[in-house]
């Protein structure tokens, strides 16, 4: 997607690769075409006022679906054509594309059709391909499959328009916005016809359905819509008939859905007495990014080349809806914590999987090496705490005594009493072999050897002062592993790897196996909370874990000036940014490759209002931060410099580690392969050009 100019509206979803699409469920009366047309018109106007670009209505919505043999009455069919005329005329002043269901007679056959209407004309007509004739369905009594059509064009109310199941509608003026259409039963077929539309480039797939309701059917059609959206890496709009269809033999729940790449982003209320119009801002740029990365998707395009090349592309002009005063608010939920689900059941499942991936990966490494001892450094902070409880559970799984875990806390010049006490309490609670090594004497020897001013009593707290301590700790661990015949378990997390917040070489950057390397800081915090809440260990261990969670995140390498040493003197987040915000940036930069300005926009939508959305468990109200746009822009610039320019050389030689989440890892053997000599220029320039320095007063 081309970069925005400074004059474009930063606050409009349409500036960031989104398109607003929706589904409508109007009231209908069986065979009362004028009434049905009027209800459709009203929802069309509503959709236009909300800035939608595409709206899908139910199957046969102008006549109602449940007409049975009334579909063979010319009076009904003529009224439908009159209704289409009226909708086409009204659409001239409305911005969206409308997909309306209608029975239409061509070639002495009756087809169940989707009429594609935009700006005063019919762009095309798509007939239903698969006609159900089983159980409660007898559609073949009235309708003919689109496969039986002879013509590729039909005359509709005085105009020749494209006709067929092979149409893809492509917008000129809205990047990556193209769509394919199918009708109801088409989704139930082994290969839904919009599969080929997706392979031909359609990013949005629409299904006009009536879809009566029986017990259990809602879950199944939801699964079908989710699966089709995911397989096709597309948005999927599914409309269903609601209030007013005949109840002679069937019932209707009006359940309409909007999916985006297997994730539901909008849906109607089932069994509602009211008409409904629901919509979401679909991320077209993300869909295109995903397809570009998925080699199997593009292999499928090649495999079905003949069908893909046979697709007819219908171009139409579309204007981006005018941004109202105050701007559009993004109409979809943007999670503040993309690595941590807010819904309790999904969050529990995510934590369960993450924890067990780490445990079983470490177990495999110990089995394959024949090593039955582990060596691990314990600081009293989050990462080493989580690595230790993973290691403890791994030894339980392998039937090895926890005493075989040799844990070392190694206080230095800035170690606080709080973290030191927490480290000892955790080691004691878990029953591992607990040790303490004061690294200050060996650090002083190093200072003397290299001529550092601190060896002469001068308070010089530079990067050398910090890294000597980190290096001494890791050097001790490796030599202890030699001495004890153990494996050094690494503790550094994904967030630290992204920001380069690790001492390179023989420092906390290195280990024999790192269980945390693809787990971001925000997820580690919630994993520890999950371990407490799910009682993975005894009450005493949970108590210590809770104390560790409440401690400031700090490298503890520089002592406080005149402080008492009870608490950490340094704040990691004051230097490299809030982890909750930097993890947000990390996810969208690495998972989707978004432009910095889009990442800033998403962060603004997620974080600028504390009242918007929900928060995961364990985030107290006084910890629920708000980040305004200038602050987001500033910390994102820090992330871009550190990630793209200053830190890749560290990631190019990280230890083995299991990939935990779909958000990815930064292993050079897995998700992320990048040159160590890259520059951050293009990302920083794009951020500076396209993100305002001052926040708009919307």
PDB file of N, CA, C and O in Angstrom, residues 22 30 95 108 363 395 409 492 586 619 633 637 647 665 676 694:
ATOM      1  N   UNK A  22     -20.313  -4.726   5.850  1.00  0.00           N
ATOM      2  CA  UNK A  22     -21.312  -5.160   6.813  1.00  0.00           C
ATOM      3  C   UNK A  22     -22.334  -6.119   6.235  1.00  0.00           C
ATOM      4  O   UNK A  22     -22.341  -6.425   5.031  1.00  0.00           O
ATOM      5  N   UNK A  30     -43.574 -12.192   3.302  1.00  0.00           N
ATOM      6  CA  UNK A  30     -43.539 -13.180   2.223  1.00  0.00           C
ATOM      7  C   UNK A  30     -44.322 -12.662   1.027  1.00  0.00           C
ATOM      8  O   UNK A  30     -45.510 -12.315   1.151  1.00  0.00           O
ATOM      9  N   UNK A  95     -22.936   5.569  -1.117  1.00  0.00           N
ATOM     10  CA  UNK A  95     -21.554   5.168  -1.414  1.00  0.00           C
ATOM     11  C   UNK A  95     -21.305   3.663  -1.465  1.00  0.00           C
ATOM     12  O   UNK A  95     -20.434   3.216  -2.213  1.00  0.00           O
ATOM     13  N   UNK A 108     -35.328 -18.690 -20.060  1.00  0.00           N
ATOM     14  CA  UNK A 108     -36.460 -19.569 -19.735  1.00  0.00           C
ATOM     15  C   UNK A 108     -36.171 -20.444 -18.514  1.00  0.00           C
ATOM     16  O   UNK A 108     -36.684 -21.555 -18.378  1.00  0.00           O
ATOM     17  N   UNK A 363      11.909 -30.808  28.101  1.00  0.00           N
ATOM     18  CA  UNK A 363      11.991 -32.238  28.406  1.00  0.00           C
ATOM     19  C   UNK A 363      12.640 -33.007  27.250  1.00  0.00           C
ATOM     20  O   UNK A 363      13.484 -33.889  27.468  1.00  0.00           O
ATOM     21  N   UNK A 395      11.128 -31.248  35.253  1.00  0.00           N
ATOM     22  CA  UNK A 395      11.751 -32.315  36.044  1.00  0.00           C
ATOM     23  C   UNK A 395      10.704 -33.211  36.674  1.00  0.00           C
ATOM     24  O   UNK A 395      10.897 -34.426  36.795  1.00  0.00           O
ATOM     25  N   UNK A 409      21.320 -17.558  42.735  1.00  0.00           N
ATOM     26  CA  UNK A 409      21.119 -16.117  42.722  1.00  0.00           C
ATOM     27  C   UNK A 409      22.492 -15.493  42.899  1.00  0.00           C
ATOM     28  O   UNK A 409      23.308 -15.971  43.710  1.00  0.00           O
ATOM     29  N   UNK A 492      16.022 -15.203  29.056  1.00  0.00           N
ATOM     30  CA  UNK A 492      15.615 -13.998  28.338  1.00  0.00           C
ATOM     31  C   UNK A 492      14.400 -14.223  27.462  1.00  0.00           C
ATOM     32  O   UNK A 492      14.210 -15.306  26.895  1.00  0.00           O
ATOM     33  N   UNK A 586       5.810  -4.753  18.581  1.00  0.00           N
ATOM     34  CA  UNK A 586       6.501  -5.960  18.129  1.00  0.00           C
ATOM     35  C   UNK A 586       5.568  -6.876  17.348  1.00  0.00           C
ATOM     36  O   UNK A 586       5.916  -7.397  16.280  1.00  0.00           O
ATOM     37  N   UNK A 619      -4.649  -6.931  35.829  1.00  0.00           N
ATOM     38  CA  UNK A 619      -4.271  -5.550  35.572  1.00  0.00           C
ATOM     39  C   UNK A 619      -5.157  -4.667  36.442  1.00  0.00           C
ATOM     40  O   UNK A 619      -6.319  -4.428  36.137  1.00  0.00           O
ATOM     41  N   UNK A 633       4.210   7.614  19.334  1.00  0.00           N
ATOM     42  CA  UNK A 633       5.167   7.882  18.259  1.00  0.00           C
ATOM     43  C   UNK A 633       6.595   7.851  18.785  1.00  0.00           C
ATOM     44  O   UNK A 633       7.499   7.284  18.146  1.00  0.00           O
ATOM     45  N   UNK A 637       9.414   4.958  17.762  1.00  0.00           N
ATOM     46  CA  UNK A 637      10.709   5.305  17.163  1.00  0.00           C
ATOM     47  C   UNK A 637      11.842   4.588  17.887  1.00  0.00           C
ATOM     48  O   UNK A 637      12.793   4.099  17.259  1.00  0.00           O
ATOM     49  N   UNK A 647      20.022  -4.340  16.940  1.00  0.00           N
ATOM     50  CA  UNK A 647      19.915  -5.580  17.723  1.00  0.00           C
ATOM     51  C   UNK A 647      19.930  -6.869  16.934  1.00  0.00           C
ATOM     52  O   UNK A 647      19.987  -7.948  17.531  1.00  0.00           O
ATOM     53  N   UNK A 665       8.546 -16.131  16.461  1.00  0.00           N
ATOM     54  CA  UNK A 665       9.781 -16.087  17.227  1.00  0.00           C
ATOM     55  C   UNK A 665      10.771 -15.268  16.422  1.00  0.00           C
ATOM     56  O   UNK A 665      10.515 -14.915  15.272  1.00  0.00           O
ATOM     57  N   UNK A 676      22.308  -8.566   9.821  1.00  0.00           N
ATOM     58  CA  UNK A 676      22.765  -7.908  11.043  1.00  0.00           C
ATOM     59  C   UNK A 676      23.180  -6.465  10.801  1.00  0.00           C
ATOM     60  O   UNK A 676      23.360  -5.708  11.754  1.00  0.00           O
ATOM     61  N   UNK A 694       1.361  16.159  16.995  1.00  0.00           N
ATOM     62  CA  UNK A 694       0.364  16.566  17.977  1.00  0.00           C
ATOM     63  C   UNK A 694      -0.929  15.818  17.722  1.00  0.00           C
ATOM     64  O   UNK A 694      -1.287  15.532  16.581  1.00  0.00           O
TER      65      UNK A 694
END
